[in-house]
């Protein structure tokens, strides 16, 4: 299992998710997480890290991952929650699920029951009833 590379344009939340699983699997100590992650940054992301390394010290992974999301993530996380609440299935179920997951991954404050309600509420009418029965 290789540690994931991060380049500008990559999804920071997805990268952080995989990195945290890597850390857990290999029992990486907290003090080494940021250093290990920095070895796997490329292009603009590496330049960003080098700049931050000169002016800040990221002693904790949580600080680093938050800064990474602010720099390379969506600038409108509240807008993602609003988009999720308004999302409606217009095409295939597979496309709807994909878009729903993408938005849901960026709205960490929603409870599972709210996410479930959003998902069901956005389904086409003919599917909504069948899913509610499950």
PDB file of C-alpha atoms in Angstrom:
ATOM      1  CA  UNK A   1       0.000   0.000   0.000  1.00  0.00           C
ATOM      2  CA  UNK A   2       1.497   3.311  -1.103  1.00  0.00           C
ATOM      3  CA  UNK A   3       0.880   6.692   0.454  1.00  0.00           C
ATOM      4  CA  UNK A   4      -1.234   8.836  -1.909  1.00  0.00           C
ATOM      5  CA  UNK A   5       0.326  11.721  -3.836  1.00  0.00           C
ATOM      6  CA  UNK A   6      -1.302  15.145  -3.663  1.00  0.00           C
ATOM      7  CA  UNK A   7      -1.180  17.593  -6.567  1.00  0.00           C
ATOM      8  CA  UNK A   8      -3.055  20.833  -7.045  1.00  0.00           C
ATOM      9  CA  UNK A   9      -6.409  19.963  -8.543  1.00  0.00           C
ATOM     10  CA  UNK A  10      -6.789  16.833  -6.397  1.00  0.00           C
ATOM     11  CA  UNK A  11      -9.652  16.541  -3.928  1.00  0.00           C
ATOM     12  CA  UNK A  12      -8.124  17.418  -0.536  1.00  0.00           C
ATOM     13  CA  UNK A  13     -10.887  15.755   1.483  1.00  0.00           C
ATOM     14  CA  UNK A  14     -10.475  12.501  -0.428  1.00  0.00           C
ATOM     15  CA  UNK A  15      -6.692  12.668  -0.069  1.00  0.00           C
ATOM     16  CA  UNK A  16      -6.943  13.340   3.676  1.00  0.00           C
ATOM     17  CA  UNK A  17      -9.366  10.440   4.057  1.00  0.00           C
ATOM     18  CA  UNK A  18      -6.962   8.017   2.351  1.00  0.00           C
ATOM     19  CA  UNK A  19      -3.961   9.446   4.229  1.00  0.00           C
ATOM     20  CA  UNK A  20      -5.712   8.953   7.566  1.00  0.00           C
ATOM     21  CA  UNK A  21      -6.475   5.337   6.700  1.00  0.00           C
ATOM     22  CA  UNK A  22      -2.811   4.884   5.791  1.00  0.00           C
ATOM     23  CA  UNK A  23      -1.746   6.405   9.114  1.00  0.00           C
ATOM     24  CA  UNK A  24      -4.119   4.132  10.984  1.00  0.00           C
ATOM     25  CA  UNK A  25      -3.106   0.985   9.105  1.00  0.00           C
ATOM     26  CA  UNK A  26       0.615   1.601   9.588  1.00  0.00           C
ATOM     27  CA  UNK A  27       0.260   3.097  13.104  1.00  0.00           C
ATOM     28  CA  UNK A  28       2.004   6.327  12.101  1.00  0.00           C
ATOM     29  CA  UNK A  29       2.646   8.459  15.216  1.00  0.00           C
ATOM     30  CA  UNK A  30       0.927  11.852  15.267  1.00  0.00           C
ATOM     31  CA  UNK A  31       4.270  13.649  15.324  1.00  0.00           C
ATOM     32  CA  UNK A  32       5.253  12.107  11.952  1.00  0.00           C
ATOM     33  CA  UNK A  33       2.020  12.534   9.976  1.00  0.00           C
ATOM     34  CA  UNK A  34       2.684  15.992   8.527  1.00  0.00           C
ATOM     35  CA  UNK A  35       6.285  15.162   7.627  1.00  0.00           C
ATOM     36  CA  UNK A  36       5.222  11.937   5.894  1.00  0.00           C
ATOM     37  CA  UNK A  37       2.457  13.748   4.005  1.00  0.00           C
ATOM     38  CA  UNK A  38       4.857  16.473   2.856  1.00  0.00           C
ATOM     39  CA  UNK A  39       7.004  13.888   1.046  1.00  0.00           C
ATOM     40  CA  UNK A  40       4.028  13.145  -1.203  1.00  0.00           C
ATOM     41  CA  UNK A  41       3.074  16.640  -2.322  1.00  0.00           C
ATOM     42  CA  UNK A  42       3.754  17.804  -5.872  1.00  0.00           C
ATOM     43  CA  UNK A  43       3.805  20.972  -7.973  1.00  0.00           C
ATOM     44  CA  UNK A  44       1.800  23.876  -6.524  1.00  0.00           C
ATOM     45  CA  UNK A  45       0.858  21.841  -3.448  1.00  0.00           C
ATOM     46  CA  UNK A  46       4.546  21.272  -2.688  1.00  0.00           C
ATOM     47  CA  UNK A  47       5.312  24.974  -3.187  1.00  0.00           C
ATOM     48  CA  UNK A  48       2.446  25.819  -0.836  1.00  0.00           C
ATOM     49  CA  UNK A  49       3.793  23.423   1.795  1.00  0.00           C
ATOM     50  CA  UNK A  50       7.341  24.785   1.463  1.00  0.00           C
ATOM     51  CA  UNK A  51       6.062  28.309   1.938  1.00  0.00           C
ATOM     52  CA  UNK A  52       4.002  27.346   4.992  1.00  0.00           C
ATOM     53  CA  UNK A  53       6.884  25.347   6.398  1.00  0.00           C
ATOM     54  CA  UNK A  54       9.011  28.504   6.308  1.00  0.00           C
ATOM     55  CA  UNK A  55       6.482  30.687   8.136  1.00  0.00           C
ATOM     56  CA  UNK A  56       4.573  28.185  10.282  1.00  0.00           C
ATOM     57  CA  UNK A  57       5.106  24.964  12.040  1.00  0.00           C
ATOM     58  CA  UNK A  58       2.355  22.384  11.672  1.00  0.00           C
ATOM     59  CA  UNK A  59       2.827  20.341  14.805  1.00  0.00           C
ATOM     60  CA  UNK A  60      -0.547  18.655  14.440  1.00  0.00           C
ATOM     61  CA  UNK A  61      -2.096  16.797  11.517  1.00  0.00           C
ATOM     62  CA  UNK A  62      -5.440  18.489  12.210  1.00  0.00           C
ATOM     63  CA  UNK A  63      -3.921  21.945  11.617  1.00  0.00           C
ATOM     64  CA  UNK A  64      -2.223  20.804   8.432  1.00  0.00           C
ATOM     65  CA  UNK A  65      -5.297  19.086   6.983  1.00  0.00           C
ATOM     66  CA  UNK A  66      -7.495  22.097   7.768  1.00  0.00           C
ATOM     67  CA  UNK A  67      -5.027  24.440   6.037  1.00  0.00           C
ATOM     68  CA  UNK A  68      -4.814  22.069   3.050  1.00  0.00           C
ATOM     69  CA  UNK A  69      -8.596  22.115   2.646  1.00  0.00           C
ATOM     70  CA  UNK A  70      -8.687  25.897   2.911  1.00  0.00           C
ATOM     71  CA  UNK A  71      -6.025  26.238   0.225  1.00  0.00           C
ATOM     72  CA  UNK A  72      -7.071  23.539  -2.256  1.00  0.00           C
ATOM     73  CA  UNK A  73     -10.652  22.692  -1.337  1.00  0.00           C
ATOM     74  CA  UNK A  74     -13.937  24.207  -2.290  1.00  0.00           C
ATOM     75  CA  UNK A  75     -14.148  27.801  -1.145  1.00  0.00           C
ATOM     76  CA  UNK A  76     -17.868  27.372  -0.553  1.00  0.00           C
ATOM     77  CA  UNK A  77     -18.433  24.532   1.902  1.00  0.00           C
ATOM     78  CA  UNK A  78     -21.684  26.122   3.110  1.00  0.00           C
ATOM     79  CA  UNK A  79     -22.768  26.222  -0.523  1.00  0.00           C
ATOM     80  CA  UNK A  80     -22.165  22.470  -0.712  1.00  0.00           C
ATOM     81  CA  UNK A  81     -24.636  21.920   2.127  1.00  0.00           C
ATOM     82  CA  UNK A  82     -27.179  24.130   0.388  1.00  0.00           C
ATOM     83  CA  UNK A  83     -26.582  22.321  -2.913  1.00  0.00           C
ATOM     84  CA  UNK A  84     -27.055  18.993  -1.165  1.00  0.00           C
ATOM     85  CA  UNK A  85     -30.385  20.125   0.285  1.00  0.00           C
ATOM     86  CA  UNK A  86     -31.534  21.247  -3.185  1.00  0.00           C
ATOM     87  CA  UNK A  87     -30.130  18.292  -5.145  1.00  0.00           C
ATOM     88  CA  UNK A  88     -32.709  16.512  -7.308  1.00  0.00           C
ATOM     89  CA  UNK A  89     -32.302  13.428  -9.453  1.00  0.00           C
ATOM     90  CA  UNK A  90     -32.687  14.457 -13.084  1.00  0.00           C
ATOM     91  CA  UNK A  91     -30.766  11.667 -14.784  1.00  0.00           C
ATOM     92  CA  UNK A  92     -29.722   8.168 -13.858  1.00  0.00           C
ATOM     93  CA  UNK A  93     -29.711   6.906 -10.286  1.00  0.00           C
ATOM     94  CA  UNK A  94     -25.972   6.259 -10.578  1.00  0.00           C
ATOM     95  CA  UNK A  95     -25.335   9.919 -11.512  1.00  0.00           C
ATOM     96  CA  UNK A  96     -27.530  11.123  -8.640  1.00  0.00           C
ATOM     97  CA  UNK A  97     -25.731   8.904  -6.122  1.00  0.00           C
ATOM     98  CA  UNK A  98     -22.345  10.090  -7.383  1.00  0.00           C
ATOM     99  CA  UNK A  99     -23.284  13.774  -7.090  1.00  0.00           C
ATOM    100  CA  UNK A 100     -24.907  13.191  -3.692  1.00  0.00           C
ATOM    101  CA  UNK A 101     -21.789  11.479  -2.322  1.00  0.00           C
ATOM    102  CA  UNK A 102     -19.546  14.233  -3.651  1.00  0.00           C
ATOM    103  CA  UNK A 103     -21.580  16.936  -1.896  1.00  0.00           C
ATOM    104  CA  UNK A 104     -22.156  14.879   1.268  1.00  0.00           C
ATOM    105  CA  UNK A 105     -18.410  14.370   1.690  1.00  0.00           C
ATOM    106  CA  UNK A 106     -18.031  18.145   1.898  1.00  0.00           C
ATOM    107  CA  UNK A 107     -20.754  18.681   4.494  1.00  0.00           C
ATOM    108  CA  UNK A 108     -19.375  17.063   7.623  1.00  0.00           C
ATOM    109  CA  UNK A 109     -21.906  18.599  10.017  1.00  0.00           C
ATOM    110  CA  UNK A 110     -24.998  16.783   8.749  1.00  0.00           C
ATOM    111  CA  UNK A 111     -26.265  13.847  10.764  1.00  0.00           C
ATOM    112  CA  UNK A 112     -26.942  10.496   9.083  1.00  0.00           C
ATOM    113  CA  UNK A 113     -30.695  11.014   9.438  1.00  0.00           C
ATOM    114  CA  UNK A 114     -30.527  14.415   7.707  1.00  0.00           C
ATOM    115  CA  UNK A 115     -28.375  12.949   4.933  1.00  0.00           C
ATOM    116  CA  UNK A 116     -30.847  10.096   4.513  1.00  0.00           C
ATOM    117  CA  UNK A 117     -33.752  12.567   4.295  1.00  0.00           C
ATOM    118  CA  UNK A 118     -31.882  14.692   1.741  1.00  0.00           C
ATOM    119  CA  UNK A 119     -31.067  11.628  -0.340  1.00  0.00           C
ATOM    120  CA  UNK A 120     -34.622  10.296  -0.368  1.00  0.00           C
ATOM    121  CA  UNK A 121     -36.126  13.751  -0.907  1.00  0.00           C
ATOM    122  CA  UNK A 122     -34.006  14.307  -4.000  1.00  0.00           C
ATOM    123  CA  UNK A 123     -34.936  11.050  -5.705  1.00  0.00           C
ATOM    124  CA  UNK A 124     -37.353  10.938  -8.613  1.00  0.00           C
ATOM    125  CA  UNK A 125     -40.917  10.558  -7.371  1.00  0.00           C
ATOM    126  CA  UNK A 126     -41.270   6.993  -8.667  1.00  0.00           C
ATOM    127  CA  UNK A 127     -38.198   5.856  -6.694  1.00  0.00           C
ATOM    128  CA  UNK A 128     -38.830   7.861  -3.539  1.00  0.00           C
ATOM    129  CA  UNK A 129     -41.712   5.717  -2.303  1.00  0.00           C
ATOM    130  CA  UNK A 130     -39.858   2.429  -2.868  1.00  0.00           C
ATOM    131  CA  UNK A 131     -36.768   3.672  -1.029  1.00  0.00           C
ATOM    132  CA  UNK A 132     -38.829   4.897   1.938  1.00  0.00           C
ATOM    133  CA  UNK A 133     -40.158   1.361   2.342  1.00  0.00           C
ATOM    134  CA  UNK A 134     -36.628   0.015   2.847  1.00  0.00           C
TER     135      UNK A 134
END
